Amino acid sequence: MTYEHTILTLFLFGLYGCGGGSNDDETILDTIENIITEDKQDSDSATVLISDVVVLNEDQYYGVSFNINKTAQIQTKITIIDGVSIEAFLVTEKEYNTWVTVTQNGQFTTATLNYFEELSISPVATTHESEWTALGSGNYYYILENTDYGTTTPPINFKDDKVTAEFSISAK
């Protein structure tokens, strides 16, 4: 409920009283407390910024961008639906561009990546949900990678070890 709705509700209660319902014992203070509680619950609700299911072949990564206009609480969720363990990293746009430049020749073992540890996970074998973490305004990327980078690498078995993963990024 918006500020305007709250004022209008209080005005109407002032004109008509609070006892119009079946609970005649409710006071104006009870009504105000209920309105404030509803406002707080609305402001705590999360908005999904990105949600998708991706299939990554061995030695492949996927990067998706999103923008935050003001500081917000961010949460990442990822689930491996089928396949091998992978890694998921949340990075700045600048860091993502550096990653793309360094890895364009497929040399993932020499790459470096500065990422937000609280919003990233290595390895992801089943399901992971991060804590809500404050992130400032800016452009960001979420990278899912099934490469030789990092602590999780596809097995050496001479077949394409694919992974299907579902992820989402939410803000509040």
C-alpha positions as a printed Julia matrix, in Angstrom:
172×3 Matrix{Float64}:
   0.0     0.0     0.0
   1.36    3.42   -0.92
   1.63    6.46    1.27
  -1.37    7.99   -0.51
  -3.48    4.87    0.16
  -2.51    4.97    3.82
  -3.55    8.63    4.18
  -6.82    7.98    2.31
  -7.57    4.96    4.53
  -6.91    6.95    7.69
  -9.1     9.78    6.39
 -11.97    7.4     5.65
 -11.67    5.79    9.07
 -11.79    9.24   10.6
 -15.03    9.97    8.74
 -16.74    6.61    9.18
 -15.07    5.13   12.27
 -13.24    1.84   12.64
 -16.12   -0.33   13.79
 -17.69   -0.98   10.37
 -16.68   -4.64   10.22
 -17.48   -7.67   12.3
 -14.68   -6.84   14.76
 -16.09   -3.83   16.64
 -13.17   -3.85   19.09
 -10.61   -2.78   16.43
  -9.29    0.7    17.08
  -7.76    3.23   14.73
  -4.35    2.29   16.18
  -4.94   -1.37   15.27
  -5.85   -0.34   11.75
  -2.74    1.84   11.4
  -0.57   -1.03   12.67
  -2.14   -3.39   10.11
  -1.48   -0.91    7.29
   2.13   -0.44    8.33
   2.6    -4.22    8.53
   1.15   -4.61    5.01
   3.53   -1.91    3.7
   6.53   -3.65    5.3
   5.57   -7.01    3.79
   5.22   -5.42    0.35
   8.64   -3.75    0.59
  10.3    -7.04    1.61
   9.06   -8.92   -1.43
  11.69   -9.85   -3.97
  11.68   -9.16   -7.68
  13.21  -11.74  -10.01
  15.66   -9.91  -12.26
  16.69  -12.93  -14.34
  15.54  -16.54  -14.44
  16.56  -19.11  -17.04
  17.52  -22.7   -17.79
  20.77  -23.21  -19.72
  22.57  -26.19  -21.22
  26.35  -25.9   -21.18
  28.58  -28.17  -23.22
  31.99  -29.08  -21.86
  34.47  -26.17  -22.15
  31.66  -23.64  -22.5
  30.43  -20.8   -20.32
  27.32  -18.66  -20.28
  27.2   -15.02  -19.16
  24.04  -13.01  -18.69
  23.89   -9.33  -17.8
  21.59   -7.42  -15.5
  21.45   -3.86  -14.2
  20.72   -2.44  -10.77
  19.67    1.23  -10.69
  20.22    1.69   -6.95
  21.75   -0.27   -4.1
  19.7    -3.41   -3.5
  19.77   -6.72   -1.68
  20.61   -9.46   -4.2
  20.19  -13.23   -3.99
  21.37  -15.88   -6.45
  19.89  -19.37   -6.8
  21.15  -22.2    -8.97
  20.16  -25.83   -9.39
  21.89  -28.5   -11.44
  19.1   -30.34  -13.22
  21.34  -32.83  -14.99
  25.04  -33.28  -15.57
  28.37  -32.47  -13.99
  29.25  -29.9   -11.33
  29.93  -26.35  -12.51
  30.73  -22.95  -11.03
  28.64  -19.77  -10.91
  30.17  -16.32  -10.44
  28.64  -12.88  -10.1
  31.0   -10.21  -11.5
  31.09   -6.58  -12.62
  30.71   -5.7   -16.28
  34.4    -4.72  -16.46
  35.46   -8.06  -14.98
  33.22   -9.92  -17.44
  34.73   -8.07  -20.4
  38.22   -9.01  -19.19
  37.09  -12.65  -18.83
  35.79  -12.69  -22.42
  39.03  -11.2   -23.77
  41.28  -13.64  -21.89
  39.22  -16.78  -22.58
  38.3   -16.15  -26.21
  40.99  -18.62  -27.33
  39.67  -21.33  -24.99
  42.51  -21.01  -22.47
  40.5   -21.07  -19.24
  43.28  -22.34  -16.97
  45.22  -19.06  -17.32
  42.19  -16.83  -16.68
  41.59  -14.94  -13.48
  38.27  -13.75  -12.16
  37.43  -11.29   -9.38
  33.91  -12.1    -8.24
  31.48  -11.42   -5.41
  32.09  -14.4    -3.13
  28.79  -14.05   -1.26
  26.82  -14.33   -4.51
  28.95  -16.97   -6.24
  29.41  -20.71   -5.69
  32.1   -23.23   -6.56
  31.3   -26.05   -7.08
  27.58  -26.33   -7.72
  26.71  -30.02   -7.55
  23.01  -29.82   -6.64
  21.3   -26.63   -5.42
  22.67  -23.44   -3.94
  20.89  -20.33   -2.66
  23.0   -17.38   -1.52
  22.25  -15.12    1.4
  20.78  -11.7     0.6
  23.76   -9.42   -0.05
  23.89   -5.67   -0.69
  25.12   -4.7    -4.14
  25.54   -1.14   -5.41
  24.07    0.25   -8.6
  25.73   -0.86  -11.84
  25.93   -3.42  -14.6
  26.69   -6.99  -13.57
  27.08  -10.43  -15.12
  26.29  -13.88  -13.82
  28.67  -16.46  -15.31
  27.97  -20.18  -15.34
  31.01  -22.1   -16.48
  31.7   -25.71  -17.4
  35.4   -25.24  -18.2
  38.86  -25.94  -16.79
  38.75  -22.66  -14.86
  38.57  -22.78  -11.08
  38.12  -25.71   -8.74
  35.57  -27.63  -10.81
  36.54  -29.05  -14.18
  34.72  -31.46  -16.5
  36.01  -35.04  -16.23
  38.59  -36.2   -18.75
  36.62  -39.02  -20.37
  36.66  -38.06  -24.06
  32.96  -37.25  -24.2
  31.03  -33.99  -23.99
  30.03  -33.65  -20.35
  26.98  -31.4   -20.61
  25.17  -29.78  -17.73
  21.65  -28.39  -17.52
  21.24  -25.71  -14.87
  18.4   -23.5   -13.73
  19.22  -20.16  -12.11
  17.66  -16.94  -10.92
  18.8   -13.61   -9.57
  16.43  -11.65   -7.35
  16.5    -8.18   -5.81
  14.69   -6.42   -3.0
